C-alpha cells in the first residue's frame, strides 16, 4: 500500500518517558493532513516516527509497506522528508544554495537534475534573493523556508512540515498555502503540524488531533472545531469566525467568513 | 507625560548598506500599550532595539536624530540603569531561559540578585510574582525542562519581578499553542493594568486589536501608518503593507459588500458580535 501506516504504535524515550501511546493512523499518498494539539501533546515525536528518526517501542510504522524497524533512517529519508521545527537544527552549510544542493550531491545526481530541483524548490519557497547569504544571516521566518526548500529538493513522496507557520507574516502564510496546493497537484503527501487554527481551516480538510500522547480525533476541520469534547480535551481554539458564529447562536458549524456572511444576508 | 520620544531617527547597522530605520517620529505616552506590526524584515525588531536603548549602547552603526527616554537623551543614559528601566521578552522561548539556574524560583530571582537586593526582600518579591502568575507548580522544576509556553511564563515572571516601568515584548507567542497564547496575553493585560508602558510586536492582529491602545505599522523601516488601534486596524491599506486585518474587520467589510453594513468597522470579536446583533437581529 502506498501510505504511511501507524499500527498500534507507542514510543518511549530511553529514560522511560513515554511520548506516544497506541497511535493508529493511515495517511495515503497524495493526502494533505494537519496535526494539531498542545505543546507537549506528542506531535513532533509522532512525526519523527514517520520518518524513522524515532523507532517505535511497540507496534509498527510502515512506509509504502516497509517497516521502519528494518530500515535505516537514511533509507526512509528517500521516502519521507522532514522539516524540523527549529530551522537551526537542520542548517550547517555556509550559504543557502550549498545548503539546498548538499544532499543532492550526496545522492550523486547529475548537474542538470540538481539545477532543476534547486530552481523548483527555490521558486516554490520564494527565497531567490537569499541564495548567496549565510543561512544564519537569513531572518528566522525566511530561514524556515530555506529548510523547506532543502527538503523539497529531495522530491520525496511524503513531506512533513513541523510548525511552518510560527512567526510567519501574511506573505509567508500565503507562500505556505500556495506551496501546499502545488505539492498536492504534484501528488505529494504533506503532513503539517501547526498551532494556527485559521491556517488549518483554510488549508486542510483532514485534521488529526493529539492530546496527552494519543490521537484523540481524526476528522474534517469543521467537525473537529465544532466538537466541544475535542476542543476541550486538546485545548484547541476555533477559528475566530467559528467563535463569532457560536456566540451568535448560529447553526451550520460555520468556520469561514463567506459562510457566515451568506447566512447573515438571509 | 511622554515616556519615550523618537525624533527624526534613522539607523543603519554596521557593515550594511541600507538604513534599517528611516526618519521615525513618535511620542510614546506613559502607561499605554503600543502594538508594533509589519511584514517580516520591516524593521520591527530593530525598532525594539532602539526603544530599549540597545541602539546605540550595544549596536554600533549610524544613528541620527534623537531618542529621549523619560526626557533624557538615550546616549546619556547609563546602560545598566536602562536595563532596570526597560524589560525585554524575547521571541524565542528556547533562548529565554538563562541556562545557569537549576530551579524556576532561582531563575525568577536572577535579575533581582544582580541588582543586589537583600535576600528576604528578594524571596518575598519572587513569591509574590509566583502567586500572581500562578506558577506554584513550576517553582522547583529545572527551567531547562519546561515546555515553550511554561518558559515564556517564567520569562514574564522574571520581568514582572524586576518591576520595570517599560516592557518591550517581541512576538511572545509565535511558537505557542492557543491556550499558552491566551495565558501570555492575560499576563500582558495584567501588566497593562499595572500601568506599565508596553511595546508589543505581534503578527496576530486579532490580539493586537484586543490589547493595544495605539498601533504603529512599519514598512521598509518607515512608519507608514499609526494612530489609535481602531483607526489603524480598520484600514484596508494594511494589506498593501503586508499585514492582515483582524477577522472582525474583514467580516465588517464583507458585511458592507453584502449590503448589510454595520455601524462601523469593528476590530474585535466582541464589537463585531454586538454590531451584528444590532444590524441583523440574531
XYZ file of C-alpha atoms in Angstrom:
548
model
C 0.000 0.000 0.000
C 1.279 3.456 -0.850
C 0.770 5.090 2.523
C 2.271 5.888 5.915
C 0.706 3.472 8.405
C 0.983 3.601 12.173
C -0.239 0.363 13.746
C -0.715 0.479 17.485
C 2.475 2.473 17.910
C 3.871 3.518 21.268
C 7.119 5.331 21.855
C 9.173 5.903 24.991
C 12.490 7.741 25.235
C 15.461 5.787 26.631
C 14.935 7.496 30.019
C 11.499 5.852 30.163
C 9.477 8.995 29.392
C 6.514 7.881 27.274
C 5.734 10.341 24.458
C 3.242 8.437 22.299
C 0.672 5.786 23.177
C -1.196 3.459 20.808
C -1.191 5.601 17.709
C -3.228 4.245 14.819
C -3.212 6.234 11.615
C -3.140 5.747 7.852
C -2.108 8.631 5.628
C -2.359 7.851 1.923
C -0.033 9.011 -0.802
C -1.123 12.453 -2.087
C -3.112 13.382 1.030
C -2.832 16.651 2.905
C -3.160 16.349 6.680
C -2.825 18.797 9.587
C -1.755 17.643 13.049
C -2.903 19.870 15.899
C -2.673 19.773 19.692
C -0.984 21.441 22.659
C 2.760 21.896 23.108
C 3.858 18.586 24.622
C 0.946 16.514 23.230
C 3.357 14.297 21.278
C 3.020 15.721 17.767
C 6.712 16.069 16.955
C 7.537 12.637 18.412
C 4.776 11.134 16.279
C 6.054 12.617 13.014
C 9.605 11.576 13.868
C 8.242 8.012 13.974
C 7.060 8.529 10.402
C 10.499 9.451 9.074
C 12.459 6.889 11.064
C 14.219 9.338 13.420
C 12.247 7.551 16.158
C 11.634 3.799 16.026
C 8.521 2.521 17.848
C 8.925 0.945 21.284
C 5.957 -1.227 20.373
C 3.762 -1.510 17.287
C 4.810 -0.895 13.681
C 5.298 2.015 11.327
C 5.061 1.133 7.639
C 6.142 3.421 4.807
C 4.771 2.113 1.497
C 4.688 -1.277 3.182
C 8.275 -1.145 4.528
C 8.635 -1.488 8.279
C 10.792 1.343 9.684
C 12.286 -1.131 12.186
C 14.086 -2.962 9.392
C 15.182 0.176 7.528
C 17.839 2.747 8.336
C 16.832 6.374 8.782
C 18.776 7.126 5.580
C 16.699 4.577 3.636
C 13.455 6.032 4.940
C 14.574 9.570 4.150
C 14.291 8.728 0.447
C 10.532 8.495 1.034
C 9.795 10.882 3.882
C 11.255 14.404 4.073
C 11.101 16.176 7.423
C 11.435 19.911 8.039
C 12.448 20.479 11.665
C 10.562 22.817 13.969
C 13.720 24.795 14.653
C 15.495 25.566 11.356
C 18.829 25.907 13.164
C 18.760 22.146 13.868
C 18.915 21.488 10.144
C 21.422 24.025 8.810
C 25.190 23.642 8.579
C 26.450 24.926 5.204
C 27.979 28.314 4.539
C 25.434 29.545 2.035
C 21.822 28.882 1.177
C 22.449 27.467 -2.287
C 25.062 24.997 -0.979
C 22.658 24.050 1.789
C 19.942 23.113 -0.710
C 22.379 21.307 -3.029
C 24.181 19.401 -0.287
C 22.017 16.268 -0.185
C 21.617 16.276 -3.972
C 25.401 15.984 -4.395
C 25.415 13.273 -1.749
C 22.787 11.397 -3.777
C 25.151 11.744 -6.788
C 22.543 13.332 -9.043
C 23.772 14.801 -12.333
C 24.325 18.590 -12.519
C 21.310 19.161 -14.760
C 18.986 17.346 -12.354
C 20.473 19.246 -9.383
C 19.848 22.519 -11.173
C 16.251 21.585 -11.960
C 15.497 20.513 -8.420
C 17.103 23.555 -6.816
C 15.286 26.000 -9.058
C 11.929 24.277 -8.385
C 12.471 24.350 -4.605
C 13.708 27.947 -4.628
C 10.802 29.119 -6.745
C 8.211 27.383 -4.551
C 9.615 28.880 -1.351
C 10.355 32.355 -2.764
C 13.928 32.525 -1.460
C 15.614 33.672 -4.721
C 17.053 36.742 -3.021
C 18.860 34.767 -0.310
C 20.810 32.117 -2.243
C 24.248 33.596 -1.620
C 23.705 34.504 2.015
C 24.877 32.569 5.038
C 21.752 30.737 6.243
C 22.283 32.096 9.759
C 22.132 35.672 8.423
C 18.750 34.987 6.845
C 15.859 36.218 9.044
C 14.273 33.448 11.152
C 10.981 33.223 9.273
C 12.777 33.041 5.907
C 15.309 30.565 7.314
C 12.352 28.232 7.791
C 11.725 28.464 4.032
C 15.386 27.615 3.420
C 14.921 24.345 5.302
C 11.652 23.697 3.470
C 13.489 24.189 0.150
C 16.184 21.695 1.263
C 13.513 19.060 1.844
C 11.518 19.914 -1.321
C 14.671 19.393 -3.380
C 14.770 15.757 -2.243
C 11.415 15.257 -4.044
C 10.198 12.643 -1.590
C 6.598 11.407 -1.926
C 5.900 12.328 1.726
C 6.812 15.689 3.286
C 6.427 16.630 6.942
C 6.414 20.313 7.984
C 6.817 20.913 11.732
C 5.247 24.262 12.669
C 5.994 26.115 9.439
C 3.515 28.894 10.354
C 5.378 30.029 13.500
C 6.427 33.667 13.138
C 5.249 33.937 9.521
C 3.690 37.150 8.262
C 0.868 37.483 5.719
C 3.258 36.878 2.819
C 4.792 33.820 4.494
C 1.386 32.294 5.165
C 0.383 32.839 1.515
C 3.616 31.248 0.322
C 2.922 28.190 2.503
C -0.629 27.965 1.283
C 0.459 28.080 -2.384
C 3.153 25.521 -1.628
C 0.578 23.093 -0.224
C -1.613 23.480 -3.322
C 1.297 22.956 -5.638
C 2.532 19.852 -3.803
C -0.939 18.385 -3.842
C -1.143 18.951 -7.614
C 2.154 17.082 -7.941
C 0.668 14.162 -5.995
C 2.859 14.678 -2.915
C 1.599 13.908 0.564
C 2.099 16.763 3.058
C 1.701 16.407 6.821
C 1.779 19.728 8.703
C 1.983 20.421 12.432
C 0.624 23.867 13.292
C -0.907 25.973 16.072
C -2.538 28.384 13.622
C -6.205 27.393 13.611
C -7.141 29.838 10.808
C -4.426 28.250 8.664
C -5.818 24.791 9.449
C -9.371 25.779 8.484
C -8.208 27.495 5.285
C -5.867 24.775 4.071
C -6.805 21.346 5.405
C -9.847 19.124 5.233
C -8.338 16.297 7.284
C -7.187 17.194 10.795
C -5.552 14.738 13.185
C -5.873 15.927 16.781
C -3.484 14.842 19.516
C -3.737 15.225 23.280
C -1.822 13.655 26.108
C 0.365 11.378 23.888
C -2.570 9.993 21.894
C -4.565 10.656 18.747
C -7.985 11.661 20.041
C -9.632 12.587 16.756
C -9.107 12.242 13.004
C -11.800 14.144 11.152
C -12.642 17.169 8.980
C -11.597 20.630 10.225
C -15.267 21.520 10.570
C -16.125 18.524 12.738
C -13.028 18.981 14.903
C -13.617 22.698 15.508
C -17.299 22.177 16.301
C -16.795 19.308 18.735
C -16.847 20.693 22.255
C -15.261 17.498 23.631
C -12.312 17.587 21.231
C -11.721 21.334 21.627
C -11.725 20.962 25.399
C -9.568 17.864 25.605
C -6.943 19.073 23.090
C -7.260 22.673 24.349
C -7.719 23.985 20.829
C -9.417 27.145 19.761
C -11.962 27.542 16.991
C -11.038 29.929 14.165
C -12.438 33.318 15.245
C -15.269 33.168 12.695
C -16.398 29.927 14.362
C -16.326 31.589 17.790
C -18.374 34.522 16.490
C -20.942 32.163 14.933
C -21.163 30.206 18.172
C -21.726 33.315 20.264
C -24.402 34.485 17.842
C -26.073 31.106 18.307
C -25.984 30.308 14.573
C -26.392 26.817 13.144
C -24.353 25.243 10.408
C -20.987 24.696 12.103
C -19.533 27.741 10.364
C -15.757 28.130 10.110
C -15.373 30.510 7.159
C -16.215 34.199 6.755
C -18.084 33.708 3.488
C -20.345 31.108 5.124
C -21.146 33.482 7.964
C -21.872 36.421 5.630
C -24.039 34.186 3.438
C -26.124 33.143 6.444
C -26.452 36.690 7.815
C -27.515 38.015 4.410
C -30.714 35.972 4.529
C 3.772 62.561 30.154
C 5.930 61.270 27.369
C 7.728 58.095 28.171
C 9.812 57.792 25.026
C 10.178 60.386 22.264
C 11.612 59.409 18.923
C 12.602 62.434 16.857
C 13.665 62.146 13.255
C 15.545 58.910 13.857
C 17.335 56.941 11.169
C 19.589 53.990 11.861
C 21.977 51.840 9.873
C 23.619 48.672 11.253
C 27.400 48.443 10.904
C 28.630 46.847 7.657
C 25.248 47.098 5.925
C 24.213 49.311 3.048
C 20.661 50.451 3.611
C 19.049 52.104 6.604
C 17.067 49.713 8.807
C 15.020 52.597 10.261
C 14.184 55.756 8.351
C 13.103 59.150 9.696
C 10.941 57.913 12.515
C 8.968 60.328 14.649
C 6.699 59.313 17.500
C 5.725 60.360 21.007
C 5.011 57.410 23.274
C 2.966 58.120 26.367
C 3.436 56.518 29.745
C 1.038 53.689 30.608
C -0.131 52.867 27.097
C 0.209 49.621 25.182
C 1.628 50.082 21.680
C 1.177 47.373 19.076
C 4.001 47.232 16.531
C 3.138 45.408 13.326
C 4.574 44.979 9.850
C 5.835 42.337 7.450
C 8.941 40.370 8.390
C 12.022 42.445 7.595
C 10.144 45.739 8.010
C 12.297 46.783 10.995
C 10.171 45.705 13.992
C 12.975 44.058 15.968
C 15.378 46.912 15.132
C 12.745 49.340 16.381
C 12.566 47.327 19.640
C 16.353 47.580 19.934
C 16.073 51.344 19.545
C 13.320 51.683 22.154
C 15.260 49.697 24.720
C 18.484 51.611 24.142
C 20.373 48.641 22.680
C 20.857 51.100 19.834
C 23.269 52.872 20.453
C 24.512 51.207 23.680
C 25.099 47.728 22.259
C 24.741 48.023 18.486
C 27.158 50.387 16.806
C 26.374 51.725 13.348
C 24.967 55.057 12.349
C 22.251 56.685 14.453
C 20.891 60.095 13.525
C 18.104 62.025 15.219
C 17.245 61.730 18.907
C 15.645 59.286 21.296
C 14.592 60.593 24.696
C 13.724 58.112 27.423
C 11.877 59.960 30.166
C 13.221 63.260 28.860
C 16.860 62.139 28.929
C 18.770 61.570 25.692
C 19.324 57.817 25.310
C 23.016 58.497 24.701
C 23.278 59.946 28.206
C 21.616 57.010 29.954
C 23.792 54.572 31.862
C 23.192 51.251 30.103
C 22.896 49.289 33.383
C 20.315 51.702 34.665
C 18.473 51.454 31.371
C 18.176 47.680 31.757
C 16.384 48.155 35.086
C 14.108 50.721 33.471
C 13.160 48.668 30.413
C 12.419 44.951 30.433
C 12.542 42.760 27.344
C 10.856 39.494 26.416
C 12.419 37.515 23.582
C 10.665 35.992 20.624
C 12.001 32.513 21.134
C 11.111 30.675 24.351
C 14.144 28.443 23.903
C 16.619 31.343 24.277
C 14.611 32.952 27.055
C 15.996 30.997 29.985
C 19.417 31.892 31.429
C 20.541 28.250 31.479
C 22.577 28.816 34.646
C 19.900 28.303 37.295
C 18.561 24.941 38.422
C 15.103 25.932 39.596
C 12.411 28.226 38.283
C 12.464 30.043 41.639
C 16.144 30.951 41.233
C 15.583 31.837 37.577
C 12.915 34.385 38.532
C 15.212 35.755 41.267
C 18.221 36.143 38.951
C 17.581 39.731 37.894
C 16.894 40.859 41.464
C 20.011 39.074 42.661
C 22.067 41.011 40.109
C 20.587 44.220 41.469
C 21.949 43.233 44.881
C 18.544 43.001 46.542
C 18.556 41.695 50.109
C 17.737 38.012 50.433
C 14.500 38.329 52.399
C 13.071 41.074 50.224
C 14.085 39.052 47.198
C 12.302 35.917 48.399
C 9.172 37.895 49.235
C 9.183 39.503 45.812
C 9.586 36.206 43.960
C 6.812 34.560 45.997
C 4.531 37.489 45.208
C 5.156 37.122 41.468
C 4.791 33.337 41.575
C 1.355 33.756 43.156
C 0.349 36.462 40.708
C 1.165 34.296 37.679
C 0.064 31.035 39.348
C 3.458 29.389 38.870
C 3.399 27.454 42.171
C 3.555 24.089 40.370
C 6.709 25.064 38.499
C 8.982 26.701 41.078
C 11.014 23.607 41.947
C 11.423 22.474 38.342
C 14.514 22.928 36.218
C 13.777 25.802 33.811
C 15.559 23.980 31.001
C 12.989 21.162 31.126
C 9.920 23.363 30.759
C 7.672 23.484 27.695
C 7.796 26.546 25.428
C 4.685 28.055 26.989
C 5.975 27.496 30.517
C 9.344 29.085 29.640
C 7.568 32.173 28.330
C 5.550 32.453 31.548
C 8.735 32.194 33.615
C 10.330 34.878 31.429
C 7.372 37.163 32.135
C 7.691 36.356 35.836
C 11.350 37.469 35.799
C 10.361 40.731 34.133
C 7.464 41.363 36.499
C 9.771 40.695 39.477
C 12.075 43.441 38.216
C 9.158 45.860 38.180
C 10.412 47.665 35.060
C 8.346 50.682 34.023
C 8.657 49.910 30.334
C 8.381 46.448 28.790
C 9.278 45.533 25.216
C 7.792 42.229 24.051
C 8.897 40.768 20.713
C 6.498 38.154 19.263
C 5.955 36.379 22.570
C 3.594 33.701 21.276
C 4.858 32.773 17.820
C 5.903 29.287 18.997
C 2.999 28.686 21.371
C -0.273 26.770 21.223
C -3.624 28.605 21.523
C -4.025 28.004 25.260
C -0.493 29.163 26.175
C -1.019 32.165 23.887
C -4.157 33.108 25.819
C -2.256 32.737 29.115
C 0.529 35.033 27.913
C -1.973 37.662 26.807
C -3.709 37.602 30.158
C -0.292 38.362 31.708
C 0.209 41.227 29.239
C -3.182 42.551 30.270
C -2.131 42.367 33.904
C 0.961 44.462 33.139
C -1.240 46.937 31.333
C -3.482 47.252 34.360
C -0.399 47.878 36.499
C 0.206 50.995 34.406
C 3.290 49.726 32.589
C 4.195 51.145 29.211
C 4.194 48.212 26.799
C 5.598 47.769 23.303
C 4.231 44.625 21.736
C 5.413 43.159 18.436
C 2.923 40.551 17.265
C 1.691 39.062 13.990
C -1.648 38.033 15.466
C -3.607 41.205 14.709
C -6.744 39.834 16.392
C -4.831 40.025 19.682
C -3.323 43.435 18.919
C -6.919 44.629 18.375
C -7.863 43.423 21.862
C -4.899 44.681 23.853
C -3.279 47.771 22.254
C -4.150 51.427 22.714
C -2.235 52.552 19.651
C -0.678 50.767 16.686
C 2.447 51.570 14.665
C 2.856 49.952 11.250
C 6.363 49.618 9.847
C 7.274 49.016 6.219
C 10.832 49.114 4.905
C 11.986 50.814 8.110
C 9.421 53.607 7.953
C 6.254 54.265 9.924
C 3.627 54.022 7.192
C 0.554 54.110 9.402
C -0.027 54.908 13.061
C -2.697 56.050 15.459
C -5.497 54.601 17.542
C -5.910 50.840 17.288
C -9.418 51.289 15.890
C -8.236 53.624 13.150
C -5.223 51.560 12.072
C -6.720 48.066 12.218
C -9.779 49.053 10.218
C -7.657 50.416 7.382
C -7.622 48.233 4.254
C -4.248 49.725 3.252
C -2.694 47.353 5.808
C -2.900 44.575 3.228
C -0.572 46.605 0.961
C 1.844 46.821 3.883
C 1.920 43.030 4.165
C -0.278 42.885 7.259
C -3.563 41.029 7.685
C -6.598 42.852 9.080
C -8.332 41.393 12.141
C -11.018 38.808 11.317
C -13.621 41.197 12.760
C -12.568 43.996 10.358
C -12.635 41.666 7.355
C -16.063 40.447 8.408
C -17.300 44.047 8.758
C -16.114 44.840 5.216
C -17.707 41.659 3.856
C -20.996 42.617 5.501
C -20.743 46.001 3.787
C -20.291 44.295 0.422
C -23.306 42.113 1.145
C -25.449 45.241 1.731
C -25.666 44.581 5.451
C -23.421 47.435 6.550
C -22.587 47.505 10.264
C -22.451 50.762 12.270
C -18.692 50.920 11.904
C -15.797 48.673 11.031
C -15.452 46.539 14.162
C -11.948 45.342 15.016
C -12.570 42.971 17.922
C -14.680 39.866 18.280
C -16.980 41.350 20.937
C -17.552 44.539 18.904
C -18.448 42.662 15.752
C -20.815 40.339 17.624
C -22.573 43.340 19.203
C -22.931 45.098 15.873
C -24.202 42.030 14.043
C -26.816 41.533 16.752
C -27.995 45.117 16.253
C -27.939 45.003 12.472
C -29.353 41.585 11.741
C -31.195 40.896 14.950
C -29.897 37.364 15.503
